[in-house]
Each structure stands twice: as C-alpha cells, then as structure tokens.
PDB file of C-alpha atoms in Angstrom:
ATOM      1  CA  MET J 167       0.000   0.000   0.000  1.00 41.00           C
ATOM      2  CA  ASN J 168       1.227   3.477  -0.807  1.00 42.00           C
ATOM      3  CA  GLU J 169       2.656   5.688   1.916  1.00 44.00           C
ATOM      4  CA  ILE J 170       0.048   8.002   3.452  1.00 50.00           C
ATOM      5  CA  SER J 171       0.917  11.690   3.389  1.00 61.00           C
ATOM      6  CA  ALA J 172      -2.547  13.218   3.911  1.00 84.00           C
ATOM      7  CA  ASP J 173      -4.324  13.641   7.241  1.00 93.00           C
ATOM      8  CA  SER J 174      -7.830  14.300   5.843  1.00 96.00           C
ATOM      9  CA  VAL J 175      -9.944  13.329   2.840  1.00 97.00           C
ATOM     10  CA  PHE J 176     -10.304  16.947   1.664  1.00 97.00           C
ATOM     11  CA  VAL J 177      -8.359  20.145   2.300  1.00 96.00           C
ATOM     12  CA  ARG J 178     -10.060  23.544   2.090  1.00 94.00           C
ATOM     13  CA  ASP J 179      -8.621  26.089  -0.350  1.00 94.00           C
ATOM     14  CA  ASP J 180     -10.818  29.182  -0.063  1.00 93.00           C
ATOM     15  CA  ASP J 181     -14.220  27.992  -1.360  1.00 94.00           C
ATOM     16  CA  ALA J 182     -12.848  24.779  -2.900  1.00 97.00           C
ATOM     17  CA  TYR J 183     -12.520  21.287  -1.429  1.00 97.00           C
ATOM     18  CA  VAL J 184      -9.287  19.727  -2.679  1.00 96.00           C
ATOM     19  CA  PRO J 185      -9.273  15.893  -2.544  1.00 97.00           C
ATOM     20  CA  THR J 186      -6.313  13.990  -1.141  1.00 96.00           C
ATOM     21  CA  GLU J 187      -5.337  10.387  -1.899  1.00 96.00           C
ATOM     22  CA  LEU J 188      -7.539   9.336   1.061  1.00 97.00           C
ATOM     23  CA  GLY J 189     -10.605  10.034  -1.097  1.00 96.00           C
ATOM     24  CA  ARG J 190      -9.560   7.921  -4.087  1.00 95.00           C
ATOM     25  CA  GLY J 191     -12.019   5.281  -5.334  1.00 92.00           C
ATOM     26  CA  PRO J 192     -11.620   1.761  -6.737  1.00 88.00           C
ATOM     27  CA  TRP J 193     -12.436   2.307 -10.413  1.00 84.00           C
ATOM     28  CA  SER J 194      -9.860   4.944 -11.391  1.00 89.00           C
ATOM     29  CA  PRO J 195      -6.827   6.523  -9.665  1.00 89.00           C
ATOM     30  CA  ASN J 196      -8.187   9.869 -10.884  1.00 93.00           C
ATOM     31  CA  ALA J 197     -11.689   9.596  -9.388  1.00 95.00           C
ATOM     32  CA  LEU J 198     -13.111   9.735  -5.875  1.00 97.00           C
ATOM     33  CA  HIS J 199     -14.931   6.989  -4.017  1.00 96.00           C
ATOM     34  CA  GLY J 200     -18.638   7.903  -3.906  1.00 96.00           C
ATOM     35  CA  GLY J 201     -18.659   7.926  -0.096  1.00 97.00           C
ATOM     36  CA  ALA J 202     -16.307  10.909   0.021  1.00 97.00           C
ATOM     37  CA  PRO J 203     -18.404  13.443  -1.975  1.00 98.00           C
ATOM     38  CA  ALA J 204     -21.622  12.052  -0.450  1.00 98.00           C
ATOM     39  CA  ALA J 205     -20.405  12.717   3.097  1.00 98.00           C
ATOM     40  CA  LEU J 206     -19.091  16.129   2.027  1.00 98.00           C
ATOM     41  CA  LEU J 207     -22.500  17.071   0.585  1.00 98.00           C
ATOM     42  CA  ALA J 208     -24.207  15.907   3.789  1.00 98.00           C
ATOM     43  CA  GLY J 209     -21.933  18.159   5.836  1.00 98.00           C
ATOM     44  CA  VAL J 210     -22.507  21.176   3.576  1.00 98.00           C
ATOM     45  CA  ALA J 211     -26.275  20.656   3.849  1.00 98.00           C
ATOM     46  CA  GLU J 212     -26.085  20.506   7.653  1.00 98.00           C
ATOM     47  CA  GLN J 213     -24.073  23.731   7.718  1.00 97.00           C
ATOM     48  CA  GLU J 214     -26.632  25.378   5.441  1.00 97.00           C
ATOM     49  CA  VAL J 215     -29.535  24.411   7.743  1.00 97.00           C
ATOM     50  CA  ASN J 216     -27.549  25.125  10.944  1.00 95.00           C
ATOM     51  CA  ASP J 217     -30.277  23.883  13.284  1.00 95.00           C
ATOM     52  CA  PRO J 218     -29.633  20.896  15.611  1.00 92.00           C
ATOM     53  CA  GLU J 219     -33.382  20.188  15.808  1.00 94.00           C
ATOM     54  CA  MET J 220     -33.512  19.588  12.047  1.00 96.00           C
ATOM     55  CA  LEU J 221     -32.156  16.115  11.313  1.00 97.00           C
ATOM     56  CA  LEU J 222     -30.859  14.959   7.933  1.00 98.00           C
ATOM     57  CA  SER J 223     -33.421  12.281   7.053  1.00 98.00           C
ATOM     58  CA  ARG J 224     -32.683  11.687   3.372  1.00 98.00           C
ATOM     59  CA  LEU J 225     -29.795  12.413   1.055  1.00 98.00           C
ATOM     60  CA  THR J 226     -30.002  11.644  -2.655  1.00 98.00           C
ATOM     61  CA  MET J 227     -26.796  12.122  -4.631  1.00 98.00           C
ATOM     62  CA  GLU J 228     -26.748  11.719  -8.406  1.00 98.00           C
ATOM     63  CA  LEU J 229     -23.302  11.175  -9.893  1.00 97.00           C
ATOM     64  CA  VAL J 230     -23.431  13.015 -13.210  1.00 96.00           C
ATOM     65  CA  ARG J 231     -19.945  11.698 -13.994  1.00 95.00           C
ATOM     66  CA  PRO J 232     -17.046  10.234 -12.008  1.00 94.00           C
ATOM     67  CA  VAL J 233     -16.069  12.830  -9.392  1.00 97.00           C
ATOM     68  CA  PRO J 234     -12.448  13.755 -10.240  1.00 97.00           C
ATOM     69  CA  MET J 235      -9.473  14.205  -7.938  1.00 96.00           C
ATOM     70  CA  THR J 236      -9.543  17.944  -8.625  1.00 97.00           C
ATOM     71  CA  PRO J 237     -10.714  20.980  -6.601  1.00 97.00           C
ATOM     72  CA  LEU J 238     -14.478  20.796  -6.067  1.00 98.00           C
ATOM     73  CA  ARG J 239     -16.979  23.558  -5.332  1.00 98.00           C
ATOM     74  CA  ILE J 240     -20.491  23.215  -3.955  1.00 98.00           C
ATOM     75  CA  GLN J 241     -23.384  25.595  -4.500  1.00 98.00           C
ATOM     76  CA  ALA J 242     -26.311  25.157  -2.102  1.00 98.00           C
ATOM     77  CA  SER J 243     -29.799  26.659  -1.849  1.00 97.00           C
ATOM     78  CA  MET J 244     -32.246  26.031   0.990  1.00 94.00           C
ATOM     79  CA  GLY J 245     -36.020  26.116   1.262  1.00 90.00           C
ATOM     80  CA  LYS J 246     -37.842  27.815   4.145  1.00 88.00           C
ATOM     81  CA  GLY J 247     -40.039  25.064   5.610  1.00 88.00           C
ATOM     82  CA  ARG J 248     -40.443  25.032   9.377  1.00 90.00           C
ATOM     83  CA  SER J 249     -40.829  21.263   9.871  1.00 95.00           C
ATOM     84  CA  VAL J 250     -39.550  20.008   6.498  1.00 96.00           C
ATOM     85  CA  ARG J 251     -36.641  21.674   4.769  1.00 96.00           C
ATOM     86  CA  ARG J 252     -34.779  20.833   1.571  1.00 97.00           C
ATOM     87  CA  VAL J 253     -31.270  21.773   0.528  1.00 98.00           C
ATOM     88  CA  GLU J 254     -30.431  21.518  -3.187  1.00 98.00           C
ATOM     89  CA  MET J 255     -26.727  21.232  -4.030  1.00 98.00           C
ATOM     90  CA  THR J 256     -24.558  21.167  -7.142  1.00 98.00           C
ATOM     91  CA  MET J 257     -20.937  20.002  -7.089  1.00 98.00           C
ATOM     92  CA  THR J 258     -18.637  21.240  -9.836  1.00 98.00           C
ATOM     93  CA  SER J 259     -15.080  20.707 -10.993  1.00 97.00           C
ATOM     94  CA  GLY J 260     -14.147  23.857 -12.854  1.00 96.00           C
ATOM     95  CA  ASP J 261     -17.181  24.587 -15.038  1.00 96.00           C
ATOM     96  CA  THR J 262     -18.298  20.949 -15.148  1.00 98.00           C
ATOM     97  CA  VAL J 263     -21.131  19.628 -12.983  1.00 98.00           C
ATOM     98  CA  VAL J 264     -20.057  16.283 -11.501  1.00 98.00           C
ATOM     99  CA  ALA J 265     -22.809  15.637  -8.920  1.00 98.00           C
ATOM    100  CA  ARG J 266     -26.174  16.933  -7.760  1.00 98.00           C
ATOM    101  CA  ALA J 267     -27.832  16.248  -4.436  1.00 98.00           C
ATOM    102  CA  THR J 268     -30.975  16.887  -2.447  1.00 98.00           C
ATOM    103  CA  ALA J 269     -30.895  16.750   1.346  1.00 98.00           C
ATOM    104  CA  LEU J 270     -34.190  16.500   3.219  1.00 98.00           C
ATOM    105  CA  PHE J 271     -34.321  17.636   6.858  1.00 98.00           C
ATOM    106  CA  LEU J 272     -37.157  16.894   9.293  1.00 97.00           C
ATOM    107  CA  ARG J 273     -37.642  18.724  12.571  1.00 95.00           C
ATOM    108  CA  SER J 274     -37.402  16.409  15.563  1.00 88.00           C
ATOM    109  CA  GLU J 275     -40.018  16.613  18.310  1.00 85.00           C
ATOM    110  CA  PRO J 276     -40.068  14.474  21.490  1.00 83.00           C
ATOM    111  CA  LEU J 277     -42.890  11.911  21.672  1.00 83.00           C
ATOM    112  CA  ASP J 278     -44.028   9.946  24.706  1.00 79.00           C
ATOM    113  CA  ILE J 279     -43.092   6.557  23.253  1.00 79.00           C
ATOM    114  CA  GLU J 280     -40.296   4.086  23.941  1.00 75.00           C
ATOM    115  CA  PRO J 281     -37.272   4.243  21.606  1.00 72.00           C
ATOM    116  CA  ARG J 282     -37.269   1.359  19.146  1.00 67.00           C
ATOM    117  CA  LEU J 283     -33.568   0.506  19.114  1.00 63.00           C
ATOM    118  CA  GLY J 284     -34.078  -3.250  19.060  1.00 67.00           C
ATOM    119  CA  GLY J 285     -30.410  -4.183  18.701  1.00 71.00           C
ATOM    120  CA  HIS J 286     -28.903  -5.441  15.461  1.00 78.00           C
ATOM    121  CA  PRO J 287     -28.441  -8.900  13.918  1.00 87.00           C
ATOM    122  CA  LEU J 288     -24.644  -8.610  13.559  1.00 92.00           C
ATOM    123  CA  PRO J 289     -21.685  -9.385  15.802  1.00 93.00           C
ATOM    124  CA  GLY J 290     -20.321  -6.083  17.123  1.00 93.00           C
ATOM    125  CA  PRO J 291     -17.238  -4.461  15.577  1.00 95.00           C
ATOM    126  CA  ASP J 292     -15.047  -5.635  18.471  1.00 94.00           C
ATOM    127  CA  ARG J 293     -15.897  -9.245  17.512  1.00 94.00           C
ATOM    128  CA  CYS J 294     -15.162  -8.809  13.778  1.00 94.00           C
ATOM    129  CA  ASN J 295     -11.626  -9.186  12.450  1.00 90.00           C
ATOM    130  CA  GLU J 296     -11.940 -10.104   8.763  1.00 89.00           C
ATOM    131  CA  PRO J 297     -10.702  -7.157   6.633  1.00 88.00           C
ATOM    132  CA  PHE J 298     -12.436  -5.683   3.594  1.00 89.00           C
ATOM    133  CA  VAL J 299     -10.517  -7.100   0.598  1.00 86.00           C
ATOM    134  CA  ILE J 300     -11.919  -7.612  -2.901  1.00 82.00           C
ATOM    135  CA  PRO J 301      -9.998  -9.850  -5.331  1.00 81.00           C
ATOM    136  CA  GLY J 302      -8.613  -7.910  -8.298  1.00 76.00           C
ATOM    137  CA  MET J 303      -8.944  -4.511  -6.584  1.00 77.00           C
ATOM    138  CA  GLU J 304      -5.565  -2.840  -6.075  1.00 79.00           C
ATOM    139  CA  GLN J 305      -4.748  -2.156  -2.409  1.00 84.00           C
ATOM    140  CA  MET J 306      -3.622   1.440  -2.750  1.00 88.00           C
ATOM    141  CA  THR J 307      -4.092   4.410  -0.445  1.00 91.00           C
ATOM    142  CA  SER J 308      -7.781   5.169  -0.898  1.00 94.00           C
ATOM    143  CA  PHE J 309     -11.090   5.901   0.791  1.00 94.00           C
ATOM    144  CA  HIS J 310     -12.030   2.211   0.919  1.00 93.00           C
ATOM    145  CA  TYR J 311      -8.694   0.738   2.032  1.00 92.00           C
ATOM    146  CA  THR J 312      -7.244   3.558   4.129  1.00 94.00           C
ATOM    147  CA  ALA J 313      -9.667   6.271   5.206  1.00 95.00           C
ATOM    148  CA  MET J 314     -12.180   3.682   6.447  1.00 96.00           C
ATOM    149  CA  ASP J 315     -11.627   0.997   9.074  1.00 96.00           C
ATOM    150  CA  ILE J 316     -13.825  -1.819   7.712  1.00 96.00           C
ATOM    151  CA  ARG J 317     -14.555  -5.114   9.469  1.00 96.00           C
ATOM    152  CA  VAL J 318     -16.616  -7.793   7.743  1.00 95.00           C
ATOM    153  CA  ALA J 319     -19.455  -9.003   9.996  1.00 95.00           C
ATOM    154  CA  HIS J 320     -20.952 -11.779   7.882  1.00 93.00           C
ATOM    155  CA  GLY J 321     -20.503 -13.148   4.394  1.00 91.00           C
ATOM    156  CA  GLN J 322     -17.175 -12.428   2.751  1.00 85.00           C
ATOM    157  CA  THR J 323     -15.703  -9.825   0.434  1.00 86.00           C
ATOM    158  CA  MET J 324     -13.223 -12.343  -1.012  1.00 86.00           C
ATOM    159  CA  GLY J 325     -16.187 -14.056  -2.695  1.00 86.00           C
ATOM    160  CA  PRO J 326     -19.555 -13.038  -4.176  1.00 89.00           C
ATOM    161  CA  GLY J 327     -22.874 -12.756  -2.352  1.00 91.00           C
ATOM    162  CA  PRO J 328     -24.635 -10.796   0.405  1.00 94.00           C
ATOM    163  CA  ALA J 329     -22.385  -9.415   3.117  1.00 94.00           C
ATOM    164  CA  ALA J 330     -22.370  -7.091   6.110  1.00 96.00           C
ATOM    165  CA  GLY J 331     -19.622  -4.992   7.629  1.00 96.00           C
ATOM    166  CA  TRP J 332     -18.819  -2.317  10.191  1.00 97.00           C
ATOM    167  CA  PHE J 333     -17.349   1.023   9.036  1.00 97.00           C
ATOM    168  CA  ARG J 334     -15.475   3.682  10.985  1.00 97.00           C
ATOM    169  CA  LEU J 335     -14.043   6.812   9.366  1.00 97.00           C
ATOM    170  CA  GLN J 336     -10.420   7.033  10.530  1.00 95.00           C
ATOM    171  CA  TYR J 337      -9.587  10.525   9.250  1.00 96.00           C
ATOM    172  CA  PRO J 338     -11.340  13.896   9.257  1.00 96.00           C
ATOM    173  CA  LEU J 339     -13.341  14.428   6.104  1.00 96.00           C
ATOM    174  CA  THR J 340     -12.108  18.020   5.783  1.00 96.00           C
ATOM    175  CA  SER J 341      -8.965  19.194   7.545  1.00 92.00           C
ATOM    176  CA  GLY J 342      -9.740  21.084  10.748  1.00 90.00           C
ATOM    177  CA  GLU J 343     -13.501  20.354  10.652  1.00 93.00           C
ATOM    178  CA  SER J 344     -15.486  17.869  12.725  1.00 94.00           C
ATOM    179  CA  VAL J 345     -17.412  14.971  11.194  1.00 97.00           C
ATOM    180  CA  SER J 346     -21.083  14.787  12.177  1.00 97.00           C
ATOM    181  CA  ALA J 347     -22.996  11.600  12.915  1.00 97.00           C
ATOM    182  CA  ALA J 348     -24.989  11.988   9.689  1.00 98.00           C
ATOM    183  CA  MET J 349     -21.791  12.373   7.670  1.00 98.00           C
ATOM    184  CA  ARG J 350     -20.421   9.138   9.152  1.00 98.00           C
ATOM    185  CA  ALA J 351     -23.603   7.296   8.185  1.00 98.00           C
ATOM    186  CA  VAL J 352     -23.599   8.677   4.632  1.00 98.00           C
ATOM    187  CA  ALA J 353     -19.882   7.956   4.136  1.00 98.00           C
ATOM    188  CA  ALA J 354     -20.460   4.288   4.999  1.00 97.00           C
ATOM    189  CA  SER J 355     -23.669   3.978   2.987  1.00 97.00           C
ATOM    190  CA  ASP J 356     -21.921   4.112  -0.393  1.00 96.00           C
ATOM    191  CA  PHE J 357     -20.045   0.851   0.354  1.00 95.00           C
ATOM    192  CA  GLY J 358     -22.937  -1.530  -0.292  1.00 95.00           C
ATOM    193  CA  ASN J 359     -21.851  -2.007  -3.896  1.00 92.00           C
ATOM    194  CA  GLY J 360     -18.354  -3.240  -2.961  1.00 90.00           C
ATOM    195  CA  LEU J 361     -19.444  -5.082   0.164  1.00 92.00           C
ATOM    196  CA  SER J 362     -21.913  -7.394  -1.609  1.00 93.00           C
ATOM    197  CA  TRP J 363     -20.417  -7.759  -5.085  1.00 90.00           C
ATOM    198  CA  ILE J 364     -21.626 -10.695  -7.225  1.00 92.00           C
ATOM    199  CA  LEU J 365     -19.550 -10.314 -10.433  1.00 91.00           C
ATOM    200  CA  PRO J 366     -15.728 -10.561 -10.560  1.00 89.00           C
ATOM    201  CA  VAL J 367     -13.931  -7.202 -10.657  1.00 86.00           C
ATOM    202  CA  ASP J 368     -11.429  -8.374 -13.262  1.00 87.00           C
ATOM    203  CA  GLU J 369     -14.254  -9.184 -15.719  1.00 91.00           C
ATOM    204  CA  TYR J 370     -16.875  -6.495 -14.994  1.00 91.00           C
ATOM    205  CA  THR J 371     -17.258  -2.963 -13.723  1.00 89.00           C
ATOM    206  CA  PHE J 372     -20.332  -2.218 -11.563  1.00 91.00           C
ATOM    207  CA  VAL J 373     -20.353   1.494 -10.848  1.00 90.00           C
ATOM    208  CA  ASN J 374     -23.169   3.093  -8.870  1.00 94.00           C
ATOM    209  CA  THR J 375     -24.773   6.058 -10.639  1.00 95.00           C
ATOM    210  CA  ASP J 376     -26.409   7.412  -7.493  1.00 97.00           C
ATOM    211  CA  LEU J 377     -26.940   6.938  -3.774  1.00 98.00           C
ATOM    212  CA  THR J 378     -30.042   7.495  -1.661  1.00 98.00           C
ATOM    213  CA  VAL J 379     -29.771   7.273   2.119  1.00 98.00           C
ATOM    214  CA  TYR J 380     -32.764   7.347   4.479  1.00 98.00           C
ATOM    215  CA  LEU J 381     -32.036   7.919   8.179  1.00 98.00           C
ATOM    216  CA  HIS J 382     -34.700   7.747  10.883  1.00 95.00           C
ATOM    217  CA  ARG J 383     -31.983   8.156  13.517  1.00 94.00           C
ATOM    218  CA  HIS J 384     -28.360   9.249  13.414  1.00 96.00           C
ATOM    219  CA  PRO J 385     -25.633   6.874  14.674  1.00 96.00           C
ATOM    220  CA  LYS J 386     -24.736   7.252  18.347  1.00 94.00           C
ATOM    221  CA  THR J 387     -21.171   5.930  18.030  1.00 92.00           C
ATOM    222  CA  GLU J 388     -18.367   6.046  15.451  1.00 96.00           C
ATOM    223  CA  TRP J 389     -19.242   2.613  14.041  1.00 97.00           C
ATOM    224  CA  VAL J 390     -21.843   2.234  11.270  1.00 98.00           C
ATOM    225  CA  ALA J 391     -22.849  -1.139   9.802  1.00 97.00           C
ATOM    226  CA  LEU J 392     -24.263  -2.086   6.404  1.00 97.00           C
ATOM    227  CA  ASP J 393     -26.036  -5.351   5.620  1.00 97.00           C
ATOM    228  CA  SER J 394     -26.070  -5.352   1.816  1.00 97.00           C
ATOM    229  CA  ARG J 395     -27.509  -7.356  -1.065  1.00 96.00           C
ATOM    230  CA  THR J 396     -26.915  -6.847  -4.778  1.00 96.00           C
ATOM    231  CA  VAL J 397     -29.114  -7.828  -7.725  1.00 96.00           C
ATOM    232  CA  ILE J 398     -27.784  -7.604 -11.309  1.00 95.00           C
ATOM    233  CA  GLU J 399     -29.823  -8.377 -14.417  1.00 96.00           C
ATOM    234  CA  PRO J 400     -28.571  -9.598 -17.839  1.00 95.00           C
ATOM    235  CA  ASN J 401     -29.532  -6.148 -19.204  1.00 96.00           C
ATOM    236  CA  GLY J 402     -26.539  -4.601 -17.412  1.00 95.00           C
ATOM    237  CA  ILE J 403     -28.548  -2.838 -14.691  1.00 96.00           C
ATOM    238  CA  GLY J 404     -28.285  -3.603 -10.999  1.00 96.00           C
ATOM    239  CA  LEU J 405     -29.517  -2.472  -7.606  1.00 97.00           C
ATOM    240  CA  VAL J 406     -27.943  -2.601  -4.158  1.00 97.00           C
ATOM    241  CA  ARG J 407     -30.022  -2.326  -0.998  1.00 98.00           C
ATOM    242  CA  SER J 408     -28.369  -1.915   2.405  1.00 97.00           C
ATOM    243  CA  GLU J 409     -29.870  -1.862   5.875  1.00 97.00           C
ATOM    244  CA  ILE J 410     -27.938   0.588   8.083  1.00 97.00           C
ATOM    245  CA  TYR J 411     -27.202   0.024  11.782  1.00 96.00           C
ATOM    246  CA  ASP J 412     -25.256   1.528  14.651  1.00 96.00           C
ATOM    247  CA  GLU J 413     -24.248  -0.445  17.746  1.00 94.00           C
ATOM    248  CA  GLN J 414     -27.731   0.007  19.258  1.00 92.00           C
ATOM    249  CA  GLY J 415     -29.955  -0.904  16.325  1.00 92.00           C
ATOM    250  CA  ARG J 416     -31.217  -0.044  12.875  1.00 94.00           C
ATOM    251  CA  ILE J 417     -30.921   3.595  11.786  1.00 96.00           C
ATOM    252  CA  GLY J 418     -31.901   3.586   8.105  1.00 96.00           C
ATOM    253  CA  THR J 419     -31.674   2.219   4.564  1.00 97.00           C
ATOM    254  CA  ALA J 420     -29.527   2.966   1.503  1.00 98.00           C
ATOM    255  CA  GLN J 421     -29.964   2.142  -2.180  1.00 98.00           C
ATOM    256  CA  GLN J 422     -27.671   2.405  -5.206  1.00 97.00           C
ATOM    257  CA  ASN J 423     -28.391   1.917  -8.912  1.00 97.00           C
ATOM    258  CA  LEU J 424     -25.615   0.077 -10.745  1.00 96.00           C
ATOM    259  CA  LEU J 425     -24.372   0.427 -14.307  1.00 95.00           C
ATOM    260  CA  VAL J 426     -22.763  -2.935 -15.100  1.00 95.00           C
ATOM    261  CA  ARG J 427     -20.415  -3.453 -18.034  1.00 94.00           C
ATOM    262  CA  ALA J 428     -18.044  -6.181 -19.184  1.00 94.00           C
ATOM    263  CA  ARG J 429     -14.425  -5.071 -19.284  1.00 88.00           C
TER     264      ARG J 429
END
C-alpha cells in the first residue's frame, strides 16, 4: 500500500474542497470513491440548515460523472419550511457539474413513546476481524482501504454474495472540521456495492450512478454497519439495498443503482 501523506480526505482552499489520496475510489486513480463526496454534501447541507433540531433524514446524490481528484466547489440553496426543509446542491469541478444532491431535513419533536432501538443482527465491531478485501482490486491508499476501518461481519468480500460490515471513518473528512454523525452514516452507505459484489472485478465494472440514504436516527457511536444485497440483471442494470445500523440498532436504509459493463 502506498505511503500516506494526507491527514484528511479533503483540504479547504478558499471555497474549494481539494481531494487527497484518502478520497480515491476503486475504479480509477483519478476519481473519488462515492462515499467521500456524499459525506461532504451531507456536511454542507447541515451547515446550510444550521439547526440541531432539524435532522438529515434523506440524502439523494446523483453522480453526473465520475467525481475527479480535482478541486471541487459546492453551491447550495435552501427552502424555508419550518418542519420540512430541503437543501439543493450542485458540485462542480471547474465549469463541469459532476454531482447533484438533495438533502431532506425533518424537525425532531419528542414523543411519549419508547425508543425502538431493538439491537442489530450482527456481531459487534469488536468481535469482527476479517478485513475488507476484494480480489482484483488494487490495495492502494484510498477511501475504501485507508480512510475507512472496515470489518466484515458476515458473508465475505473475497467471494460473491450478500455481506455485512462495520465502518469507521479514521480521518477527518475536511482538515480542521469535525465529522457529524450523519456524515459518518452517509460515508459508509456508499459501500454496499463493494461489500456485496456478485460479479468478478477483473471481468466487470459495476459502478453506482447514485446513492439514496434514508435515516430515521443518526448513529450514536463512530461505528456504522451495512447489511447489503446486490441484484444484477442480464440487461446490465443492478440495484444494491443496504440496511444501516449503529451499535444500538437499525438507523436507516440505503440504495444504489448500478451500471454494469463487461471489461
């Protein structure tokens, strides 16, 4: 694995977010892992709303093209709803739009009901030791092999099929800025595609074109788990669905469309 020189996934340069090698994705050395821009967009949306009673409940990110390892800028506009608020965002590299996103915030209000944590069906992260390794995927400094601490909880990433794993972001997303609970959940949610692959990487590419994350609760600890399943049809289109957990129970659901092509 390459020597690590960065201490965050992005570095701020005025109004630009400059990616480091800790954001690199698996499909190209010149493109980011989807979890990095998704978490960045979640953080920008939270800053735009700037209200702790408004919780990020859905983030939909559409990847217009692979997000490059170049300075990125985000333009955001916010609605004015009191209980429901939307933030629309556009991410650009130079003059080129590379991603669009909508973040939906719902105002929390205490109810006189018991919390429905319910636990989770996985062994906890302290009981999981199998690393995240996919055959044919180069182990270079990257978001998936370096920025994230990943521990497989069931299934296996060395072979095809459903799988689950725990994820913990090991570096700040942006230098000098804290990472919110929602950002941690969104960063992990883009991993369903790699966690539950069903076609060999050396024969096919299976790139997600988007990511939608629903959260009914934000994670209470650093660890976020995905339990993921992938379906791919002979027409070259696939879908990944992931149930999202923290160490106390289920917190949401994520889905990714896949564009599948033979190499």
